[in-house]
Every structure is written in structure tokens, then in C-alpha cells.
Short mmCIF file of C-alpha atoms and ligand atoms in Angstrom, two decimals:
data_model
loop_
_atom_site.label_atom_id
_atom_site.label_comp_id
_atom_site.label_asym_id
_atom_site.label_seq_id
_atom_site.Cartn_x
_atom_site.Cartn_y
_atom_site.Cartn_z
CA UNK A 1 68.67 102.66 117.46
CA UNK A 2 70.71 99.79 117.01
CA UNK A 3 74.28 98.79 116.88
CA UNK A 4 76.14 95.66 115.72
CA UNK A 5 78.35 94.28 119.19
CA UNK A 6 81.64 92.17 118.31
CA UNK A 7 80.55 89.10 120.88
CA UNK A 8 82.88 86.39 119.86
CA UNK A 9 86.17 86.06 118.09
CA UNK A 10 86.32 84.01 115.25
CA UNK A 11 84.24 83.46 111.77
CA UNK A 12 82.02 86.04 109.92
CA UNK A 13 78.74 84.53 110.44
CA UNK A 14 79.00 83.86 114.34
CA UNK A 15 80.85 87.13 115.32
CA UNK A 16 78.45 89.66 115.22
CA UNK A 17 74.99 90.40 116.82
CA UNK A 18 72.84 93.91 116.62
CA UNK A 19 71.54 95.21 119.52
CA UNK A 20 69.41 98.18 120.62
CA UNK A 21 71.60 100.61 121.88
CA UNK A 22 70.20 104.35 123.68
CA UNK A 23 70.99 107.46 122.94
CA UNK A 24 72.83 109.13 125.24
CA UNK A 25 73.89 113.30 125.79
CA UNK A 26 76.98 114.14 124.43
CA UNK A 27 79.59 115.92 127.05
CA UNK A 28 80.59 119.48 126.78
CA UNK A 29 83.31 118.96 123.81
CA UNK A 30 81.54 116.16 122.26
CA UNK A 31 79.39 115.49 119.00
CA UNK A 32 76.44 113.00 118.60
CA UNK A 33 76.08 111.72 115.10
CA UNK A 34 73.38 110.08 113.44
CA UNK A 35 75.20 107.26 110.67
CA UNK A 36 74.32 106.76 107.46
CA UNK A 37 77.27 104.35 107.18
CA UNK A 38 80.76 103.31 108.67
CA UNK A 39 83.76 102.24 107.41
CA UNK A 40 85.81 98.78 107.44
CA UNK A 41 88.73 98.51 108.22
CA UNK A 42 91.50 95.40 107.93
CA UNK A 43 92.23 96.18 112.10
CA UNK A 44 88.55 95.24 112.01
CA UNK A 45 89.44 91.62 110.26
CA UNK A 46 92.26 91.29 112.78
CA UNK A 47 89.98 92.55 115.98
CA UNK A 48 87.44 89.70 114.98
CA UNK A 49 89.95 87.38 115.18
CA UNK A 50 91.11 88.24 117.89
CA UNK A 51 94.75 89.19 116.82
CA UNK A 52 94.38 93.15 117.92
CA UNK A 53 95.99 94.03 121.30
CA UNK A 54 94.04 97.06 121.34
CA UNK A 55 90.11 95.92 120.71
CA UNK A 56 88.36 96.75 124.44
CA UNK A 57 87.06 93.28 125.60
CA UNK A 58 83.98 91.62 123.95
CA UNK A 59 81.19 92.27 123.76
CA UNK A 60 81.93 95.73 121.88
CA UNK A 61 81.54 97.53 118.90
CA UNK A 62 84.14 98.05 116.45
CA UNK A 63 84.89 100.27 114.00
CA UNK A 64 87.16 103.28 113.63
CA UNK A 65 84.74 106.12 111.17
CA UNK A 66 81.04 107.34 109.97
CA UNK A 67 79.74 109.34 107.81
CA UNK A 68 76.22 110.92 108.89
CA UNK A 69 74.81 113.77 110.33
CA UNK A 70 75.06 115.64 113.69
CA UNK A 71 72.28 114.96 115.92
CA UNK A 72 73.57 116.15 119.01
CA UNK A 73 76.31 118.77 120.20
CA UNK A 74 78.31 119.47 123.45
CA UNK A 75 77.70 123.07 124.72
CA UNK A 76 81.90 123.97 123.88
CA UNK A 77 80.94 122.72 120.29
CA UNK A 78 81.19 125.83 117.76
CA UNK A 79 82.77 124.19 114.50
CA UNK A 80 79.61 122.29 113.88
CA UNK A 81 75.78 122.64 114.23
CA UNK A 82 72.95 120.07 114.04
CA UNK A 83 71.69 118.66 110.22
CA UNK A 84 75.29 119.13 109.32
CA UNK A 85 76.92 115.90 106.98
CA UNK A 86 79.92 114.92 108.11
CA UNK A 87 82.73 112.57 109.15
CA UNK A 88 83.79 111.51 112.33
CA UNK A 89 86.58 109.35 113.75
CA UNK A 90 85.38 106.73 116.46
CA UNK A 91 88.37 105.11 118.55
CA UNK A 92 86.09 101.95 118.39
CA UNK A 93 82.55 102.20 118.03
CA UNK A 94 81.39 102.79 114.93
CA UNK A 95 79.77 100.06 114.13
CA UNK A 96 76.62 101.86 114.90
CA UNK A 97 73.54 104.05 113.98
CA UNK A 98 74.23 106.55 116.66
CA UNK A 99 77.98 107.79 117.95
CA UNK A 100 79.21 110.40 120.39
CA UNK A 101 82.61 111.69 119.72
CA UNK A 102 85.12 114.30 120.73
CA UNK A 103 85.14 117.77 118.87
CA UNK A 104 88.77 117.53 117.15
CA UNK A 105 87.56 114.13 115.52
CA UNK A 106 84.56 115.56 113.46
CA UNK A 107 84.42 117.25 110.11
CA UNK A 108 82.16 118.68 107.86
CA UNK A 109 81.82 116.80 104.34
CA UNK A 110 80.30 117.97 101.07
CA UNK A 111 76.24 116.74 100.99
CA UNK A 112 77.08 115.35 97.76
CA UNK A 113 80.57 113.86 98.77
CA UNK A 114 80.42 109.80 97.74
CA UNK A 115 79.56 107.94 100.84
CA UNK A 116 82.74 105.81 100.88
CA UNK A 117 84.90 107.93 99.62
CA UNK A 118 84.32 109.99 102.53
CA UNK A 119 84.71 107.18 105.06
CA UNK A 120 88.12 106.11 103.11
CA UNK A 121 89.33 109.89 103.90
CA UNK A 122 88.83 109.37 107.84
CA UNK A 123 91.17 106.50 108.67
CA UNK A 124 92.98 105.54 105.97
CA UNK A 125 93.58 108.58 104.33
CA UNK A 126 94.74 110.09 107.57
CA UNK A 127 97.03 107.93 108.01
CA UNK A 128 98.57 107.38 104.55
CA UNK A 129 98.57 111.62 105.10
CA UNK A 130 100.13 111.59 108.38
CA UNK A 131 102.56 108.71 107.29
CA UNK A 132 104.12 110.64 103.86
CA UNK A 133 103.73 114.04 104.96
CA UNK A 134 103.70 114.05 108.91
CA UNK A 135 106.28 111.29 109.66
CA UNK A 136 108.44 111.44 107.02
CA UNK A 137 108.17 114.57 104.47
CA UNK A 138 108.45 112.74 101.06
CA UNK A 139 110.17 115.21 98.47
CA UNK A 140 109.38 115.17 94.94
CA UNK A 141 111.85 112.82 92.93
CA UNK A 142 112.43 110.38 95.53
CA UNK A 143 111.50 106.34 95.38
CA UNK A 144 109.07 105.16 97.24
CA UNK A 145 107.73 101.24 98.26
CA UNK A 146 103.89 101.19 98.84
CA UNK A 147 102.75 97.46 100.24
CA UNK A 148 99.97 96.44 99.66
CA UNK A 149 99.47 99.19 97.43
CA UNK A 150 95.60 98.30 95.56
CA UNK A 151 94.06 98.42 99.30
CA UNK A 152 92.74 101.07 100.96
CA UNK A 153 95.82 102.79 103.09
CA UNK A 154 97.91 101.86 99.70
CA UNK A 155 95.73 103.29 97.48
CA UNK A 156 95.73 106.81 99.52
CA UNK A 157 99.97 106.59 99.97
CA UNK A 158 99.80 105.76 95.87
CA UNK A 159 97.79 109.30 95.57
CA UNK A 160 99.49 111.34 98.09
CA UNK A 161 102.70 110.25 96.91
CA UNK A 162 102.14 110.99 93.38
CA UNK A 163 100.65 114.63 94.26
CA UNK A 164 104.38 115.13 95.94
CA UNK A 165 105.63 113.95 92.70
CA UNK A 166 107.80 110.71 94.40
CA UNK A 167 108.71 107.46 91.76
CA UNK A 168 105.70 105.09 93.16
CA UNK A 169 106.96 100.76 93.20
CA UNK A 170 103.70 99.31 94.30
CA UNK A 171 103.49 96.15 95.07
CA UNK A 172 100.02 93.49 94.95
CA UNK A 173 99.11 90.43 95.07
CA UNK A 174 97.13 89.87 92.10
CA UNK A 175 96.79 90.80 88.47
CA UNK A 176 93.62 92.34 88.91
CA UNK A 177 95.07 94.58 91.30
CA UNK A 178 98.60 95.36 89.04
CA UNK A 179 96.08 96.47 86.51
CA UNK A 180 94.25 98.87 89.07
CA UNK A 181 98.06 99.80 90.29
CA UNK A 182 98.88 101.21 86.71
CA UNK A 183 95.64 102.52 86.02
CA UNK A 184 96.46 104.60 89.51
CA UNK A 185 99.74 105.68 88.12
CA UNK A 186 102.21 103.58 89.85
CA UNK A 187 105.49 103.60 88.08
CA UNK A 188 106.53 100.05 89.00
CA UNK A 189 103.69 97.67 89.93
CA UNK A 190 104.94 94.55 91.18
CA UNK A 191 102.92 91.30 91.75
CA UNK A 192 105.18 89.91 95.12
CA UNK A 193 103.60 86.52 94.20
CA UNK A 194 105.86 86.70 91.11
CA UNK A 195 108.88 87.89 92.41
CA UNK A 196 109.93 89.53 95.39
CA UNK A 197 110.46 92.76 96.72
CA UNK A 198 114.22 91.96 97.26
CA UNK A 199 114.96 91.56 94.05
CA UNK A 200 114.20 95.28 93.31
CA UNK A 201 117.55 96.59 91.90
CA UNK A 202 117.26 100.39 92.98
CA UNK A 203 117.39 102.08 96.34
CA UNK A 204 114.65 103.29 97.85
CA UNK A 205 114.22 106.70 100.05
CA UNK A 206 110.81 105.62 101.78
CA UNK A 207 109.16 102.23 101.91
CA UNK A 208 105.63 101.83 103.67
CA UNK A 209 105.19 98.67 105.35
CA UNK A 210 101.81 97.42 106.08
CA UNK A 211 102.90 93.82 105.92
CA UNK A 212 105.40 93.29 109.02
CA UNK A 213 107.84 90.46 109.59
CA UNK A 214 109.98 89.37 106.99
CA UNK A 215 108.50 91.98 104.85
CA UNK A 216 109.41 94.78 107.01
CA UNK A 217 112.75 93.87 106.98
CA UNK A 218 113.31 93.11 103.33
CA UNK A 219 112.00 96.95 103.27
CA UNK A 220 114.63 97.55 105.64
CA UNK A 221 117.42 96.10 103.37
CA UNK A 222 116.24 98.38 100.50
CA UNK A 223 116.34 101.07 102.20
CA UNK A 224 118.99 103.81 100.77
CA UNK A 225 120.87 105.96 102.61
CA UNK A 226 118.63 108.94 104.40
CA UNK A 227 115.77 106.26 103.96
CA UNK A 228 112.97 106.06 105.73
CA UNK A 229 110.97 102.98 106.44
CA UNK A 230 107.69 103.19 107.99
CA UNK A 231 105.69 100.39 110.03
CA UNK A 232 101.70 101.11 110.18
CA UNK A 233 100.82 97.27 109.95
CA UNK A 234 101.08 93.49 109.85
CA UNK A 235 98.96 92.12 108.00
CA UNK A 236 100.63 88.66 107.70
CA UNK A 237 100.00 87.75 111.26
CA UNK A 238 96.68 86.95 109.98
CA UNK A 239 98.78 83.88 107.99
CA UNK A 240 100.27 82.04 111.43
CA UNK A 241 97.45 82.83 114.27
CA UNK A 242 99.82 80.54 116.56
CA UNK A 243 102.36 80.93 119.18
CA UNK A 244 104.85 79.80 116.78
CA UNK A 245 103.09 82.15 113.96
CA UNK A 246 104.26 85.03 116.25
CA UNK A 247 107.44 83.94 116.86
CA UNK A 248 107.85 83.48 113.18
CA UNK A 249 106.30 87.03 112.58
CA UNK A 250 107.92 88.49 115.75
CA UNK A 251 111.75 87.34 114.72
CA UNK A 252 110.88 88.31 110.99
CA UNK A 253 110.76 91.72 111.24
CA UNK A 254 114.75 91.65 112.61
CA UNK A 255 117.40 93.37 114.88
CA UNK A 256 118.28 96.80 114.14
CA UNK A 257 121.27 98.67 116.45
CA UNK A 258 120.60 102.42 116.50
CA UNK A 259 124.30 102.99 115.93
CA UNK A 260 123.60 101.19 112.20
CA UNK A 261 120.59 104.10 111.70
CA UNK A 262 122.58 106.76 112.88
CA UNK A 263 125.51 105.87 110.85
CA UNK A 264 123.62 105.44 107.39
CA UNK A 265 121.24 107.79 108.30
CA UNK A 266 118.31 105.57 108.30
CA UNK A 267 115.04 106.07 110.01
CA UNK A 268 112.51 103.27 111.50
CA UNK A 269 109.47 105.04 112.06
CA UNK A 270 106.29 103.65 113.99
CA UNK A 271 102.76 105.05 112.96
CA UNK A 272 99.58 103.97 114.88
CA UNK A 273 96.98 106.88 114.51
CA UNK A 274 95.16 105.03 117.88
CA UNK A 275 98.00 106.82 119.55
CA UNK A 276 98.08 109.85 117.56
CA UNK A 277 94.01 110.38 118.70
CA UNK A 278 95.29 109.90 122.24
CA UNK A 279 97.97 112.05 122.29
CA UNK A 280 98.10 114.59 119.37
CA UNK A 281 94.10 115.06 118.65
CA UNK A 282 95.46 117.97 116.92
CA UNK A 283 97.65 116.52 115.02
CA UNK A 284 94.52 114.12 113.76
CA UNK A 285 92.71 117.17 113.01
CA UNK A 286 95.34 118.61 110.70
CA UNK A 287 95.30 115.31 108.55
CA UNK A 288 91.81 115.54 108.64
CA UNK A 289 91.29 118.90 107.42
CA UNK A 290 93.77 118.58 104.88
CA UNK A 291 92.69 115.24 102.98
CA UNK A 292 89.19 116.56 103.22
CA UNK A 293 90.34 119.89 101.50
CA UNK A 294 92.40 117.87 99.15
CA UNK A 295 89.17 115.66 98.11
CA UNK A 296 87.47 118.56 97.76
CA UNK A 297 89.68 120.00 95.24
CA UNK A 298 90.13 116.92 93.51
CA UNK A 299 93.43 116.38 94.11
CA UNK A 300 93.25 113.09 95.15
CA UNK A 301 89.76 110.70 94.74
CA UNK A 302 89.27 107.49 96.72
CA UNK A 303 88.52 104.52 94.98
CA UNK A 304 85.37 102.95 95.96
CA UNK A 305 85.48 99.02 96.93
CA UNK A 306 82.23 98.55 98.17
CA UNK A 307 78.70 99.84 100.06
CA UNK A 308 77.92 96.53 101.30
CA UNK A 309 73.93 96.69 103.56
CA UNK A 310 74.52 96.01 107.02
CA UNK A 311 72.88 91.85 106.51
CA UNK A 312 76.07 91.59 104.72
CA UNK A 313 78.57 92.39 107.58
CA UNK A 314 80.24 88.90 107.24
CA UNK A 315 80.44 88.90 103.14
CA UNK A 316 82.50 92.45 103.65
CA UNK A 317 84.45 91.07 106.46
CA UNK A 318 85.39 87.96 104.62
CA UNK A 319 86.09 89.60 101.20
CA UNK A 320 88.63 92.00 103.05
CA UNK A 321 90.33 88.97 104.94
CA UNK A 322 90.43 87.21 101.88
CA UNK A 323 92.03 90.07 100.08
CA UNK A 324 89.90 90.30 97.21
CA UNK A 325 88.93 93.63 98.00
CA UNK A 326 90.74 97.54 96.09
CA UNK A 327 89.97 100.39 97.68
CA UNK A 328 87.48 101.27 100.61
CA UNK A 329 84.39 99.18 102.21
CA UNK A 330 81.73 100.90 103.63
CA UNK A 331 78.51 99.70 105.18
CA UNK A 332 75.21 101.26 104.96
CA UNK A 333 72.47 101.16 107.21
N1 NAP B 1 98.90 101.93 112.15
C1 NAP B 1 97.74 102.49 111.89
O1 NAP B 1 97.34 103.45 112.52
C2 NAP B 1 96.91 101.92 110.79
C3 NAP B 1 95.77 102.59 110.32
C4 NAP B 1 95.05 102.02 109.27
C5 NAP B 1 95.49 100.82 108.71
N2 NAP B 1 96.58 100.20 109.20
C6 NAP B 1 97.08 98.95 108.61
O2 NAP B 1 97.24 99.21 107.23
C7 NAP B 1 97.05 98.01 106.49
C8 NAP B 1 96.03 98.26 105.41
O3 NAP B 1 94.76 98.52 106.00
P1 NAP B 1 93.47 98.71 105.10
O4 NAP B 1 92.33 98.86 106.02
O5 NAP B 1 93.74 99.76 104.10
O6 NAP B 1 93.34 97.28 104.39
P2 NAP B 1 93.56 96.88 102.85
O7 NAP B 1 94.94 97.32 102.46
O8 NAP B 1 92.43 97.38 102.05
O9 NAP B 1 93.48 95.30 102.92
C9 NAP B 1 94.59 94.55 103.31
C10 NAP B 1 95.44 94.16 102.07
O10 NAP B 1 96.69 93.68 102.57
C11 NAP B 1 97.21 92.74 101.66
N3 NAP B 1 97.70 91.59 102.44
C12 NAP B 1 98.97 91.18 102.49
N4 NAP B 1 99.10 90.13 103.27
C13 NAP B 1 97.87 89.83 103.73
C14 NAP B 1 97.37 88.81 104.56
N5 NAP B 1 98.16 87.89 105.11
N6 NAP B 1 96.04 88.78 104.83
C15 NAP B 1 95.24 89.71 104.31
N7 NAP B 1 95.67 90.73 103.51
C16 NAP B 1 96.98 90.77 103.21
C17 NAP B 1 96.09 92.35 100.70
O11 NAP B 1 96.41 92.92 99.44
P3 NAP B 1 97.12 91.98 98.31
O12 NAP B 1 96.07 91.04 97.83
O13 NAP B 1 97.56 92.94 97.28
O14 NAP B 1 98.24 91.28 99.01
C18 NAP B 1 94.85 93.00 101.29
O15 NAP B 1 93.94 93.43 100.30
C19 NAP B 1 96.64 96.94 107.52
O16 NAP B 1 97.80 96.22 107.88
C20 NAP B 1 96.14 97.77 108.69
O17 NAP B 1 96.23 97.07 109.90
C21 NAP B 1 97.29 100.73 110.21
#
């Protein structure tokens, strides 16, 4: 079997290589899974170029979910049997035809379930779930910020959000995308090339932040009393991949005393599901379950960006980096 190794930072076309890789025995609580695709994520972008303090040195392989079917199981391993479809998280690795994963991080998926659909519920619907309903418990009637709202984590906040019944302000960076916003439901799509989020005249209860630096604090500034403002991202360190492009980013996102939350009631709140699979597998497996069992009652329904073959690795990489891309990427073997 084969997998495609990370071996350089840098452009599309020189970072990847595939490689024959072996299959090895799961361990007691593990599952082996055969993949019929994985998913992309923008920590992928950022991890080729080098920008992601958590990508294990290089050569590696990449990659965060699959979709395929279990090949192998650990002899603890009751929840699933071998032939079955589904999902599994990879904490790296998935960049591959073969992966070997812990129990809490597979589930079962629908034979018929879309393909990418399914590989936008593992990661990015996870953590738009664990974000609005986990972290902070949005409430129906309350305004809510979604950055970056046409891509893939945005998309999922959009739908979660809406199912809560929250006032969505979405914001994009293209008129394309503010099309796709309204067609999604958003209440207030806002092109941030056009004008910017400060110049929103309402309050806001929760923003999502996927953006970081001066973004995260203009979210800060809107923020109402009892607000909650939550981190997940920062994209625009992609824009200044310099010392001073950090510094920039780094002093952007601003000062906050904890005596200013507690007084206004304000909340900053961190999310980085790497950490949440560390330390609160269960925790993953609860978002899991639950955006699985929402998809499956059609409550919510990821939009498909692309199932891009695996000779096109560097097209999908490029397309996401260049932030032409709604929804979810997948890539098929
Ligand atoms: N903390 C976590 O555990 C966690 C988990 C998953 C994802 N994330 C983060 O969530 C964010 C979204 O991830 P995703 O995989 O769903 O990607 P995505 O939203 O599908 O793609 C990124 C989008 O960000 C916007 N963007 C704004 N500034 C950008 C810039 N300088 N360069 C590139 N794109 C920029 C673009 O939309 P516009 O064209 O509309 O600006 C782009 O389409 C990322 O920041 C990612 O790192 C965090």
C-alpha cells in the first residue's frame, strides 16, 4: 500500500512524494482501516509550509481523517467489526491507503453516506460542534460572528448555529462565496473585503475566530456583554511567513486583563481538537457521534468542495491556500 510523505516544506508540486508503506497489527484498542479517501484540511496548507508548531518532523504524513473500511481490529475492539464503512480521526497520518487508529476515534458511517461529506463531519464538523455546543452553549436568539464562514469549519458553525436557532453574520471574502453564505441561510453575509467587521453596529454574544491577529481582536471589541469569543485558528499567518509577519500577527491579536473579562463577563475561549484527542478522547467521541447522528437525520448536510484523485494533491492544496475553495476537499485514491 502506499502513502503520500510530507518531505519538504514549501510549494505544491515539490512537497509531496508516495511511498510504499506496510501494514502493520493494530494494538489491543486500535482499528486498522483500509481508505477510500481522506480529508484536507487548511492546518494541512499551513503544515506544508511549514507554519504548524504541531506537524511531527518531515518526512511524515499528514492529514487529520478517512473514510474507508475496517481491515483490521484490536482484540478490546467491540464497537466495530471488519467490512464495516466508516470514519476515523488520524492525529496526523491520513494521508494514506492504510491507517491504524485508537477505538474512541472511529465511527460507523452510512454505505451510502457522500464520501466528503463524511470526511467534512470528522474534523471540521467536530470542531465547529465542540466549539458552539461544547465550549460555549449558543442559545437560540443570540448573535453570532462566523469567519470565514463559506469554508469548511464555517460552513458547519453556519449549520449548527442555525439548528440552535442563533442570528448568523457571516463574513467572506468573495461574492461567490456571499452568494453561497445566503443560499446557507446566513442572516448577514458580509464581504470583509468591502467593509469591515468593525463597522458592524450590533453586539454580538459569540464570535468564531478562525482568522487570528487583528481579526481576533476586532471580534474581541464586538463582543457584548456575557460574550463569548472563540479562537480555533489563524489563518492570516499564512499572509506574513516572516519574523516580523509574527510579530505583526502575534501583537494583533491584543492584551486582555482577566479583571476586564470578569468584570463584563466576557469569555476568551481556546479550541484545538489536537488537544481535545489527547486529553478528552471522550469528549471527541461525543462530537463525533452526535454530528454523525445529526447527518444522518438530515439536520445538517455538508457542502461538498471537491473529490480531487490523489495526482492532484498539489491542485487541492493550492486551491485551499488560495482560498478559492466552499466547503470540504477530499481526496480519493
Ligand atoms: N483549532 C482546531 O482544532 C481547528 C480544527 C480545524 C480547523 N481549524 C482552523 O479553522 C480554520 C478553517 O479551517 P478549514 O479547514 O475549514 O479551512 P477553510 O475555512 O475551508 O479554508 C480557509 C478559509 O479561510 C479564509 N481565509 C482568511 N484569511 C486567509 C488567508 N490569509 N489565507 C487563506 N485563507 C484565508 C478563506 O476564506 P475567504 O476567501 O472567505 O476569506 C479560506 O477559504 C483554519 O484557520 C484552521 O486552521 C482549527
Amino acid at each position: 500500500m502506499k502513502a503520500l510523505f510530507l518531505v519538504r516544506n514549501g510549494k505544491t508540486e515539490e512537497a509531496f512524494e508516495l511511498r510504499d508503506i506496510k501494514i502493520t497489527e493494530p494494538g489491543d484498542n486500535e482499528v486498522g482501516v483500509e481508505v477510500e479517501a481522506f480529508g484536507l484540511n487548511f492546518a494541512d496548507v499551513m503544515a506544508r509550509l511549514g507554519l504548524y508548531k504541531d506537524c511531527p518532523p518531515l518526512p511524515t504524513i499528514i492529514g487529520y481523517e478517512t473514510v474507508g473500511r475496517v481491515l483490521k481490529i484490536g482484540k478490546n475492539i467491540t464497537h466495530v467489526k471488519e467490512g464495516d464503512r466508516v470514519i476515523a480521526f488520524t492525529r496526523f497520518g491520513g494521508y494514506s491507503q492504510y491507517v491504524i487508529t485508537q477505538e474512541k476515534a472511529v465511527v460507523k458511517i452510512d454505505e451510502h453516506y457522500d464520501v466528503v461529506k463524511a470526511l467534512a463531519l470528522a474534523t471540521q464538523y467536530c470542531t465547529a460542534f465542540y466549539a458552539c455546543s461544547v465550549a460555549t452553549n449558543v442559545l437560540p436568539g443570540e448573535k453570532v460572528l462566523v469567519q470565514a464562514a463559506a469554508g469548511g469549519v464555517g460552513t458547519a458553525l453556519v449549520q449548527l448555529c442555525k439548528l440552535k436557532g442563533a442570528i448568523i453574520y457571516g463574513t467572506a471574502g468573495s461574492p461567490s462565496k456571499i452568494e453561497y453564505l445566503k443560499q446557507q441561510g446566513v442572516d448577514f453575509p458580509i464581504n470583509y473585503n468591502e467593509k469591515s467587521i468593525d463597522q458592524i453596529p450590533e453586539k454580538m454574544d459569540v464570535v468564531f475566530d478562525s482568522l487570528g491577529g487583528a481579526d481576533f481582536k476586532k471580534g474581541f471589541n464586538l463582543l457584548n456583554q456575557g460574550g463569548r469569543l472563540v479562537g480555533y485558528g489563524a489563518a492570516s499567518q499564512t499572509e506574513g511567513q516572516n519574523i516580523f509577519g509574527l510579530l505583526k500577527l502575534g501583537i494583533g491579536f491584543g492584551i486582555y486583563h482577566p479583571v476586564q473579562l470578569l468584570m463584563e463577563s466576557r469569555a476568551i475561549i481556546g479550541v484545538n481538537m489536537l488537544r481535545i484527542a489527547d486529553y478528552k478522547p471522550n469528549t471527541l467521541q461525543y462530537c463525533m457521534e452526535q454530528v454523525v447522528a445529526l447527518a444522518e437525520a438530515g439536520k445538517i448536510d455538508p457542502t461538498v468542495g471537491g473529490l480531487y484523485g490523489i495526482d492532484d494533491i498539489g491542485k487541492a492544496h493550492s486551491d485551499l491556500e488560495k482560498r478559492k475553495t466552499i466547503g470540504k476537499l477530499g481526496i480519493k485514491w
